[in-house]
PDB file of C-alpha atoms in Angstrom:
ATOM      1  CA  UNK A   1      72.731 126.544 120.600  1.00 51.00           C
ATOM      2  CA  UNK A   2      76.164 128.387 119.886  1.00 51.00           C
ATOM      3  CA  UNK A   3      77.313 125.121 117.987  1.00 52.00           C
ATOM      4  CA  UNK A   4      74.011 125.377 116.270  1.00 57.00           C
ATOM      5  CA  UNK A   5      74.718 128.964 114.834  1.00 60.00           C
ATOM      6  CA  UNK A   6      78.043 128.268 113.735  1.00 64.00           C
ATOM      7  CA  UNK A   7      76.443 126.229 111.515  1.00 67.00           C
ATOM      8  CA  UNK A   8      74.437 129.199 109.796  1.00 67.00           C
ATOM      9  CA  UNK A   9      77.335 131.397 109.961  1.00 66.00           C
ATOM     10  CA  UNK A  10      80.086 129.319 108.416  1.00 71.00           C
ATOM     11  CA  UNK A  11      77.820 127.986 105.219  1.00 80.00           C
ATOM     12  CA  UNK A  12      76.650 131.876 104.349  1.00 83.00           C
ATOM     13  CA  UNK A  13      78.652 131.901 101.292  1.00 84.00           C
ATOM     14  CA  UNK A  14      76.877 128.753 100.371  1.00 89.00           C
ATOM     15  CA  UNK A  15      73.616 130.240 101.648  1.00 89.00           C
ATOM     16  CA  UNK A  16      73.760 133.252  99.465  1.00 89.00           C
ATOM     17  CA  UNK A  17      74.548 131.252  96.336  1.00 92.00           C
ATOM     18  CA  UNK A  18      71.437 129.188  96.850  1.00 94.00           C
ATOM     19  CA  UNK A  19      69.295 132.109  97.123  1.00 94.00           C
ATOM     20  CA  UNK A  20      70.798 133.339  93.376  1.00 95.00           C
ATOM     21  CA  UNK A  21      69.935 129.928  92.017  1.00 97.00           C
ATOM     22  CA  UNK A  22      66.628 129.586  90.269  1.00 98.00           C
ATOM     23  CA  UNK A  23      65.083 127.410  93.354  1.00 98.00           C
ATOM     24  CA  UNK A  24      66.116 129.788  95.337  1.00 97.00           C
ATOM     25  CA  UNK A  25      64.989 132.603  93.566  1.00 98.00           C
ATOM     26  CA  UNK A  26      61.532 130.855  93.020  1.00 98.00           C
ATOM     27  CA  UNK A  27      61.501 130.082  96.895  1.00 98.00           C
ATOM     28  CA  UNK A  28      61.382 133.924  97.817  1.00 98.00           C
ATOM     29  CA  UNK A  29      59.535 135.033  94.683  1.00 98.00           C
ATOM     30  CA  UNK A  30      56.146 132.887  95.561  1.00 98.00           C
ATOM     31  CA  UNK A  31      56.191 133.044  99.769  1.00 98.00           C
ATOM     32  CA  UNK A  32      55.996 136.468  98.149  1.00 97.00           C
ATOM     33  CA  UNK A  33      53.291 136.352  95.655  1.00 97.00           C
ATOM     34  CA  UNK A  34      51.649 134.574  98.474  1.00 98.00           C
ATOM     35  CA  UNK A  35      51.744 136.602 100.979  1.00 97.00           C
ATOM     36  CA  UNK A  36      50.406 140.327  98.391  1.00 95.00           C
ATOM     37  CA  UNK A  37      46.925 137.801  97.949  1.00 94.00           C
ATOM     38  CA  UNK A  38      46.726 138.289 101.838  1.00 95.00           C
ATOM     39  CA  UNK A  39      48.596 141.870 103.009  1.00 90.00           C
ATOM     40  CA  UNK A  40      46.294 144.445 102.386  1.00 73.00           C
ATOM     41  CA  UNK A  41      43.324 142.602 103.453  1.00 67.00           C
ATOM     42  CA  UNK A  42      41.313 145.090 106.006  1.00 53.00           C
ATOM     43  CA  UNK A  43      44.783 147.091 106.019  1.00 56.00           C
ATOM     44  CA  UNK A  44      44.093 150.240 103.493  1.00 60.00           C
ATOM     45  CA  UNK A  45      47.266 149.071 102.055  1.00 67.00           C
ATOM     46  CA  UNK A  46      49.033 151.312 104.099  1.00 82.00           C
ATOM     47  CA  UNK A  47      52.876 150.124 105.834  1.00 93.00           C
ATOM     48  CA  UNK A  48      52.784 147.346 108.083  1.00 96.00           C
ATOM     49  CA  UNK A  49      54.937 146.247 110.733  1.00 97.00           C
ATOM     50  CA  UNK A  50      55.957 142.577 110.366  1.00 98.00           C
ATOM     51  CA  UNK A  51      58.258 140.010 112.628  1.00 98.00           C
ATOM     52  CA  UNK A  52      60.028 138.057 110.396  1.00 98.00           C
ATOM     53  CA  UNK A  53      61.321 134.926 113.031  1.00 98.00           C
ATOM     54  CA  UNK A  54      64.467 133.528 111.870  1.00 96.00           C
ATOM     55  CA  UNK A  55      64.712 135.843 109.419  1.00 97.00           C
ATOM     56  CA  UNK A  56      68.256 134.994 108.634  1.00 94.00           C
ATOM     57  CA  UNK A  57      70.276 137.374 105.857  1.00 95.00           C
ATOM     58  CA  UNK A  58      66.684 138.974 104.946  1.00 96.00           C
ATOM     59  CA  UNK A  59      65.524 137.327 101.969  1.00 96.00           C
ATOM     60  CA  UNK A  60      61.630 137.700 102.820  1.00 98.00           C
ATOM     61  CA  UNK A  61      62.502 141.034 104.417  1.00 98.00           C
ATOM     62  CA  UNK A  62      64.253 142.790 101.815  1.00 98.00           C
ATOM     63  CA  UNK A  63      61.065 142.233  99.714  1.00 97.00           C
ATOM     64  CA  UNK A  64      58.727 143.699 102.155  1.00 97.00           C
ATOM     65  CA  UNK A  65      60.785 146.491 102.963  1.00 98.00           C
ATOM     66  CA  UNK A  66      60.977 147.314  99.745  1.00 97.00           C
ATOM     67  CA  UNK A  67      57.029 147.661  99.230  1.00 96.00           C
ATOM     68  CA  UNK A  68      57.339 150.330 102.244  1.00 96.00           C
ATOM     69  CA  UNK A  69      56.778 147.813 105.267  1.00 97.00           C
ATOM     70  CA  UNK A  70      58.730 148.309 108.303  1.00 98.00           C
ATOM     71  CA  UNK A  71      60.313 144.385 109.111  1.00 98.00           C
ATOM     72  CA  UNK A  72      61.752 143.420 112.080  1.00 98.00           C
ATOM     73  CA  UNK A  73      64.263 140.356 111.479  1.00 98.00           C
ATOM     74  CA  UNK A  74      64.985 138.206 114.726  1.00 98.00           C
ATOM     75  CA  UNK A  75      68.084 135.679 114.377  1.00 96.00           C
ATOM     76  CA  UNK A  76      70.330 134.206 116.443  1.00 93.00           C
ATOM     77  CA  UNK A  77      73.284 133.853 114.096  1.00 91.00           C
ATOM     78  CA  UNK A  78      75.150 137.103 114.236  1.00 93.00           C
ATOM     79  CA  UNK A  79      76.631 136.604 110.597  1.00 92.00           C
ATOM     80  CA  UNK A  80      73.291 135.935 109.010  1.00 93.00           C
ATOM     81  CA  UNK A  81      72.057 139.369 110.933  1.00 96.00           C
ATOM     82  CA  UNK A  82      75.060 141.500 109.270  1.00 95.00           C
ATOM     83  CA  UNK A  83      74.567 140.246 105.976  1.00 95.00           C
ATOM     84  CA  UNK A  84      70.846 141.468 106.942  1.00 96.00           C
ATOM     85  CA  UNK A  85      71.868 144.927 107.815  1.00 97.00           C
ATOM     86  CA  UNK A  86      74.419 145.227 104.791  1.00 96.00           C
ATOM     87  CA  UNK A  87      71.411 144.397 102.186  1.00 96.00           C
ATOM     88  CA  UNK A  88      69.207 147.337 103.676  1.00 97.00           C
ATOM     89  CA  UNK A  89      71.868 149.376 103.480  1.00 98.00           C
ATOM     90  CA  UNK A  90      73.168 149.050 100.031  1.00 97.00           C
ATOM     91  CA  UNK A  91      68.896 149.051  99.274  1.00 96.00           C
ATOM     92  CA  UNK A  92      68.675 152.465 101.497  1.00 97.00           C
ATOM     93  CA  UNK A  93      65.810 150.159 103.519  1.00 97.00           C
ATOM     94  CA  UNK A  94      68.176 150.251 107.232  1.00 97.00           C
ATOM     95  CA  UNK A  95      65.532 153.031 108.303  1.00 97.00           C
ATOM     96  CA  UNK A  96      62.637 150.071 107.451  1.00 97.00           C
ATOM     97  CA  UNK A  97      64.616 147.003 108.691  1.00 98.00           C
ATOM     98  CA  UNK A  98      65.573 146.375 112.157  1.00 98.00           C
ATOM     99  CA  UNK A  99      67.242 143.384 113.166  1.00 97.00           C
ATOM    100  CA  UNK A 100      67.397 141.781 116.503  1.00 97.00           C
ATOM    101  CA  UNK A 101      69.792 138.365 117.929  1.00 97.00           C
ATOM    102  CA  UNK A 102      67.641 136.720 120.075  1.00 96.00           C
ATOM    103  CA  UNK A 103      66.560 133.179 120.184  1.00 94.00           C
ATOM    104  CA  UNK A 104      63.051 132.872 118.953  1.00 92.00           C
ATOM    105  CA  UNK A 105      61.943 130.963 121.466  1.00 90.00           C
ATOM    106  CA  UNK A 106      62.570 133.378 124.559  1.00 92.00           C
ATOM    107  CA  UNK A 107      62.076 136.279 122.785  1.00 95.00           C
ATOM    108  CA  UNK A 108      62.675 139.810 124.442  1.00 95.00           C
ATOM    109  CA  UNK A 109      59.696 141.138 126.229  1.00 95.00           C
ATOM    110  CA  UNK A 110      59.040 144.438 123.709  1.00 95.00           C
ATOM    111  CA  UNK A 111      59.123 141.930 120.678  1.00 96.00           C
ATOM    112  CA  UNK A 112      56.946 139.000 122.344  1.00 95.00           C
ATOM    113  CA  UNK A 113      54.379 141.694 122.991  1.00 94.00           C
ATOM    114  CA  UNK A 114      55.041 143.609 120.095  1.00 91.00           C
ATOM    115  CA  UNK A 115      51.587 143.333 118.001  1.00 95.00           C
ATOM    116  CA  UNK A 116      52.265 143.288 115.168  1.00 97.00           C
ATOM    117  CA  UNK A 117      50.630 143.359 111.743  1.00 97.00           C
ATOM    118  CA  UNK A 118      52.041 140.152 110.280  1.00 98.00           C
ATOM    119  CA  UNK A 119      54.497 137.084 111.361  1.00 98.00           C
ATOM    120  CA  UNK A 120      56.460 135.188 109.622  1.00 98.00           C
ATOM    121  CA  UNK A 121      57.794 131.911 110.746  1.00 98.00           C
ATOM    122  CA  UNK A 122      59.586 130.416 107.644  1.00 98.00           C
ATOM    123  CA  UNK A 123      61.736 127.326 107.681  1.00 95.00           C
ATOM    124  CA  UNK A 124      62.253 127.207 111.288  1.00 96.00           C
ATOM    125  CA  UNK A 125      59.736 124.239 111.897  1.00 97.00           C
ATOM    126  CA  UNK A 126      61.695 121.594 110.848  1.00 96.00           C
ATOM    127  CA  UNK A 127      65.331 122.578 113.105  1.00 94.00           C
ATOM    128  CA  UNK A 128      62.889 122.318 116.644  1.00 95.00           C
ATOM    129  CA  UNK A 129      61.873 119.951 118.661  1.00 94.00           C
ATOM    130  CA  UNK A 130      58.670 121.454 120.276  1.00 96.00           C
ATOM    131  CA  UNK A 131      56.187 122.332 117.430  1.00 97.00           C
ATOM    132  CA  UNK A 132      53.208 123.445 118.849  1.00 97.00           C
ATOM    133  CA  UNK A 133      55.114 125.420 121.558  1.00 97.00           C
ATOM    134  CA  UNK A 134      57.267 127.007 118.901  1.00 97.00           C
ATOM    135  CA  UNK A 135      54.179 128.508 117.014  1.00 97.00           C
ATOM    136  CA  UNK A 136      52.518 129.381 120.146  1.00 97.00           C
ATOM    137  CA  UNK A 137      55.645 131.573 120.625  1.00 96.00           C
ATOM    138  CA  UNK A 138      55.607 132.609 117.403  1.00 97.00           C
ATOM    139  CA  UNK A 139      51.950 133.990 117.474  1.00 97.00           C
ATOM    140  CA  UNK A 140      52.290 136.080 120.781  1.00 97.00           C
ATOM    141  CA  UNK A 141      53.450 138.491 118.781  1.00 98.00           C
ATOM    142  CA  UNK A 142      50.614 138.854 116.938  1.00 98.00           C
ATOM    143  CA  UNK A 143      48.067 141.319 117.362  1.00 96.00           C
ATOM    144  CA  UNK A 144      44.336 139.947 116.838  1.00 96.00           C
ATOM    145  CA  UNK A 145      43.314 139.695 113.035  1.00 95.00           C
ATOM    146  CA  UNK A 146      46.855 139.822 112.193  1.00 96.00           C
ATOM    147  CA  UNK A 147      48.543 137.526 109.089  1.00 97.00           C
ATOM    148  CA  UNK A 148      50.633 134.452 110.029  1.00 98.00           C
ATOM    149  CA  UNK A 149      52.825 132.936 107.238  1.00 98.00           C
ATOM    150  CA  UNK A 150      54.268 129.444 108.241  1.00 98.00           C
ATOM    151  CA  UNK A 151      57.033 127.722 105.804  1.00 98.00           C
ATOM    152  CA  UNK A 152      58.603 124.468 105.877  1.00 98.00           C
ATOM    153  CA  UNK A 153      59.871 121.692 104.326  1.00 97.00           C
ATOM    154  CA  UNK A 154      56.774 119.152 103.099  1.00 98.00           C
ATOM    155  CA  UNK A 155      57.407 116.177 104.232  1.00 97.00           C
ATOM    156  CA  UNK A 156      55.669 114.235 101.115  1.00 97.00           C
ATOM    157  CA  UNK A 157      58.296 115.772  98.964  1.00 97.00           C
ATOM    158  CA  UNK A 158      60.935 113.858 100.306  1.00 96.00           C
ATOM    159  CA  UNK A 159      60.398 110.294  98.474  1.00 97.00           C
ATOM    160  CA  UNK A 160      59.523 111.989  95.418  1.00 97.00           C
ATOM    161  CA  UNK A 161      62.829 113.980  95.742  1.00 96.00           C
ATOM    162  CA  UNK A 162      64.440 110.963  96.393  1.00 96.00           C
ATOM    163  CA  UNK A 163      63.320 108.695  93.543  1.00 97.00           C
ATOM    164  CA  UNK A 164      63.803 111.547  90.903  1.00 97.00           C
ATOM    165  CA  UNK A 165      66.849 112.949  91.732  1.00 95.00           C
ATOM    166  CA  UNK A 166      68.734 109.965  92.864  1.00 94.00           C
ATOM    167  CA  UNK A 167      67.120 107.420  91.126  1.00 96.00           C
ATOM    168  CA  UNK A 168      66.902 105.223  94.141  1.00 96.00           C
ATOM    169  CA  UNK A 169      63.557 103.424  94.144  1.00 97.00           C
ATOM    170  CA  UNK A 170      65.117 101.876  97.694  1.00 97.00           C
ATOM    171  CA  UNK A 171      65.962 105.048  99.198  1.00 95.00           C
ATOM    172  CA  UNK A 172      62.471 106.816  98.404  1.00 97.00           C
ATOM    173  CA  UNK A 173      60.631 103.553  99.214  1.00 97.00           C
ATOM    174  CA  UNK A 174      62.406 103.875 102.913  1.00 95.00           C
ATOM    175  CA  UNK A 175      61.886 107.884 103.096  1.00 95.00           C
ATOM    176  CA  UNK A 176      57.874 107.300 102.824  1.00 96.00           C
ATOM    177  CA  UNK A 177      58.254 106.666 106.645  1.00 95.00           C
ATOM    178  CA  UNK A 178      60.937 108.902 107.476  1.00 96.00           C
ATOM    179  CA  UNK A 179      60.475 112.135 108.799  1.00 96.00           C
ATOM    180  CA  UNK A 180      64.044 112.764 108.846  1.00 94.00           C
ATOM    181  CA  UNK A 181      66.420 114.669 106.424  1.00 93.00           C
ATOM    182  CA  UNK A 182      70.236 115.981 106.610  1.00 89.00           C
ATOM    183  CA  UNK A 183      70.670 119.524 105.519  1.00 83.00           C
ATOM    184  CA  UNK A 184      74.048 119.642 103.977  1.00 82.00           C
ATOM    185  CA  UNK A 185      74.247 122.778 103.138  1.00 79.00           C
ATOM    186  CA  UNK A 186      73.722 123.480 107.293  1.00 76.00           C
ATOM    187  CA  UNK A 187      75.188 120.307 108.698  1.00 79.00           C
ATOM    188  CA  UNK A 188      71.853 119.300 110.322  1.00 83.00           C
ATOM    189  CA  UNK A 189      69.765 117.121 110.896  1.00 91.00           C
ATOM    190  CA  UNK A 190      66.054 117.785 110.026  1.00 95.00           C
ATOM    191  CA  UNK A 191      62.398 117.104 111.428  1.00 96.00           C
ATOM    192  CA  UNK A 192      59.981 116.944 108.232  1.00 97.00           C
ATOM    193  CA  UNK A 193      56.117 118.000 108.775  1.00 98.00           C
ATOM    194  CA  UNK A 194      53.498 118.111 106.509  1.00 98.00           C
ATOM    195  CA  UNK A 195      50.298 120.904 106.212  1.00 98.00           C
ATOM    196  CA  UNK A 196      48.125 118.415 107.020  1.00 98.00           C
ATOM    197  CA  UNK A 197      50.090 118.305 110.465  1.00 97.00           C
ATOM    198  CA  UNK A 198      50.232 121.736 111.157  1.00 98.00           C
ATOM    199  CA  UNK A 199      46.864 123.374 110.090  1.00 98.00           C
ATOM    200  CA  UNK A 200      44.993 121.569 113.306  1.00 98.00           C
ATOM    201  CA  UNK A 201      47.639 122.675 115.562  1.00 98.00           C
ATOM    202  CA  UNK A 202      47.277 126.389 114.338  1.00 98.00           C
ATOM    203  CA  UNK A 203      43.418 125.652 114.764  1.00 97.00           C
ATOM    204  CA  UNK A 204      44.126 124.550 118.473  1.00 97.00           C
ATOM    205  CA  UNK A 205      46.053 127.930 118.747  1.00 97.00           C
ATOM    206  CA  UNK A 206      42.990 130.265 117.854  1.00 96.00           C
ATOM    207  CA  UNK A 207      43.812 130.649 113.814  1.00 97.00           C
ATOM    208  CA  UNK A 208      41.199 130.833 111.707  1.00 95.00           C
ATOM    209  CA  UNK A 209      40.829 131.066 107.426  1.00 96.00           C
ATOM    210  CA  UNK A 210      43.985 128.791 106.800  1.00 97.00           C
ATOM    211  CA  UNK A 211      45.418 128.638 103.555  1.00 98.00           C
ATOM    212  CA  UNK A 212      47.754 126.245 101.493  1.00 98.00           C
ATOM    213  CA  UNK A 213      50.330 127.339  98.992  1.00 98.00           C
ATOM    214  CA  UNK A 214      53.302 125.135  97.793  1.00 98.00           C
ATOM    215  CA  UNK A 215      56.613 126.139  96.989  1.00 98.00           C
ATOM    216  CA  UNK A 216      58.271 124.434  93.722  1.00 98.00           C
ATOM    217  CA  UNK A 217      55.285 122.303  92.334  1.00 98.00           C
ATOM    218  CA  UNK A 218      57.888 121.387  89.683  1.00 98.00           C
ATOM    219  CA  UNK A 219      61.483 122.772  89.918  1.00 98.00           C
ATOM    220  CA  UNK A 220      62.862 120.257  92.019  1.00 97.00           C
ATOM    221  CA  UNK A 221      61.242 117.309  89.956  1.00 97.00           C
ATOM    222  CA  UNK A 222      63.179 118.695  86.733  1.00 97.00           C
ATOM    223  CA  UNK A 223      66.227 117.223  86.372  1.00 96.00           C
ATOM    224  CA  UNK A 224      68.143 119.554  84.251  1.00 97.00           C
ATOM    225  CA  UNK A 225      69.354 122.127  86.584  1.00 97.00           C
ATOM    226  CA  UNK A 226      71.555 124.234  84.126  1.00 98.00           C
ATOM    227  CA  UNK A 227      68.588 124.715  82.064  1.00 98.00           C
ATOM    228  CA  UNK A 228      66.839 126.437  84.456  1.00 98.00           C
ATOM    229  CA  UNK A 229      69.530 129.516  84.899  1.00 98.00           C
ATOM    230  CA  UNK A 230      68.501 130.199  81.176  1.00 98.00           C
ATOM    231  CA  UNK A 231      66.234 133.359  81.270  1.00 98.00           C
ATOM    232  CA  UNK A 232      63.379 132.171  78.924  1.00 98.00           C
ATOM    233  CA  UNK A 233      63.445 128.374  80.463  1.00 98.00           C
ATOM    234  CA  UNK A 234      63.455 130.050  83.595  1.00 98.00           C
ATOM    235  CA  UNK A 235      60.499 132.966  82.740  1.00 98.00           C
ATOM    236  CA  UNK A 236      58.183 130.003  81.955  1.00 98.00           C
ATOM    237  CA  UNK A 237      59.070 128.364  85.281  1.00 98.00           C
ATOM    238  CA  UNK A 238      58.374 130.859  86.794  1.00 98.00           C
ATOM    239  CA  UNK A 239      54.838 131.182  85.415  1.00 98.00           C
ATOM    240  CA  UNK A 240      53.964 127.708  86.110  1.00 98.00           C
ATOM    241  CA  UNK A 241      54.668 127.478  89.617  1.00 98.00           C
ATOM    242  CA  UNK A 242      52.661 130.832  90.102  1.00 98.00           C
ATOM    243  CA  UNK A 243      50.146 129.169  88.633  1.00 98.00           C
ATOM    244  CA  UNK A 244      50.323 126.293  90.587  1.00 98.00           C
ATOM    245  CA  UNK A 245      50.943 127.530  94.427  1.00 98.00           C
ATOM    246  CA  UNK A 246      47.315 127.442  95.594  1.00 98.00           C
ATOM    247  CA  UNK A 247      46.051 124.654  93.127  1.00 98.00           C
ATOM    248  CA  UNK A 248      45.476 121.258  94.132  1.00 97.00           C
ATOM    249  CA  UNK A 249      46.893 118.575  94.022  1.00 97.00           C
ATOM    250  CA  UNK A 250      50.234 120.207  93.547  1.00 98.00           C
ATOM    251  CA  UNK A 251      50.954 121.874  96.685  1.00 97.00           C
ATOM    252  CA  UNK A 252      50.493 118.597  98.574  1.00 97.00           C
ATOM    253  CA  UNK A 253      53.772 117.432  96.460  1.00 97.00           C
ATOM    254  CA  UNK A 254      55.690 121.027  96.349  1.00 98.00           C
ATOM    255  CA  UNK A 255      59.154 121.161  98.108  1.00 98.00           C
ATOM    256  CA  UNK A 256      57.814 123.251 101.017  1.00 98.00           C
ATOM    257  CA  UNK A 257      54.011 124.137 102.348  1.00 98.00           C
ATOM    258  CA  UNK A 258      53.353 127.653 103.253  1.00 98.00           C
ATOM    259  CA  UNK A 259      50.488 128.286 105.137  1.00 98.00           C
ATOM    260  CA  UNK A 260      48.807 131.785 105.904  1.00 98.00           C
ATOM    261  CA  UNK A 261      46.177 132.301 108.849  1.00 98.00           C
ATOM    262  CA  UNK A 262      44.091 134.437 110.639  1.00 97.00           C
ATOM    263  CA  UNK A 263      44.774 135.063 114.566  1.00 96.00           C
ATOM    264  CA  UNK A 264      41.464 135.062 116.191  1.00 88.00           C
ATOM    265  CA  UNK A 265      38.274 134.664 115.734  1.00 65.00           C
ATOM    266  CA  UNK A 266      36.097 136.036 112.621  1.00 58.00           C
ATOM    267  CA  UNK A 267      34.207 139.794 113.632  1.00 49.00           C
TER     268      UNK A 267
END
């Protein structure tokens, strides 16, 4: 696991320049446009405390925090977790963001029992091993009725990615089977899933009203990258994937699912 976070650490100047990039910036901007349809449901719309698993540098935290939730940000990479505490800082949030190194899956006792408002559990699915125990772990936090947003990379992406990008009919005819993807960027290897995977399992786990959102319906399909750092180009982008995030069929073919569920049953 050390090995594992030196990974994280040492590509964080890498990290951070993907999160400026449009796809980057369209990743955060729609897990958060997803996750207002869903926050102040039964809630008064007053602050909420939220576990953000994984949380990394705080790029789904920062946005919370900033809307007057109180976010807790669990990581195990101790560089990601600075750059975390730095952001808050310079955003005069450190008094609304608390961040914790811990693995996620033995988390400390006050966190695992914490429950709290709303979980978030993005892009960890497809680095572990155990699924269904991982979410398990990642709902005890929960309290009952509370929100649980799960992120990860969609599976049925990866040909299309393939045969678009690369132009390799080959490659993308071979990745239809493949669950399997190296992460540069982290130097790792990766487990794909799909929603259609995960919803039962967070049925067998006691969630109920699940939703499906995708994440880029269309940036990663269009070709011309520089284009898309122009502010117009990048405005209408923007709109479309909005647009698109809970309309089907696109989010069966966006870069990443998100789901959102209910712990519980219905009152």
């Amino acid at each position: 696991m050390a090995q594992e976070t030196e990974k994280f650490d040492t590509a964080m100047a890498t990290w951070q320049e993907w999160q400026e990039a449009p796809w980057g910036r369209l990743r955060y901007t729609l897990a958060e446009a997803n996750l207002m349809r869903h926050l102040d449901e039964g809630t008064g719309g007053g602050p909420l405390r939220i576990l953000d698993l994984a949380g990394g540098d705080g790029g789904d935290a920062m946005r919370l925090a900033v809307r007057g939730h109180h976010v807790t940000v669990v990581d195990l990479a101790p560089a990601m977790l600075a750059a975390a505490e730095a952001r808050a800082a310079e955003r005069g949030l450190s008094e609304r963001v608390t961040c914790v190194r811990a693995d996620v899956r033995t988390l400390p006792a006050d966190i695992a029992t914490g429950g709290f408002d709303v979980v978030l559990c993005h892009n960890l699915l497809q680095y572990v091993d155990d699924v269904p125990g991982t979410l398990a772990t990642a709902l005890a936090p929960l309290a009952e009725g509370g929100l649980f947003s799960v992120m990860a990379i969609n599976r049925h992406s990866a040909p299309l990615n393939v045969a678009v990008r690369s132009l390799d009919p080959a490659a993308a005819l071979a990745a239809l089977d493949s669950d399997r993807l190296r992460n540069e960027m982290f130097d790792s290897e990766l487990t794909l899933h799909t929603a259609e995977e995960i919803i039962p399992l967070l049925g067998d786990l006691g969630c109920r009203d699940v939703r499906h959102y995708g994440i880029r319906s269309f940036c990663d399909y269009l070709t011309d990258d520089a284009r898309k750092y122009d502010p117009a180009y990048y405005a209408d982008l923007e709109r479309l994937e909005l647009a698109t995030t809970a309309r089907a069929p696109y989010m069966h073919t966006a870069r990443l699912f998100q789901l959102m569920a209910r712990k519980g049953t219905a009152s």
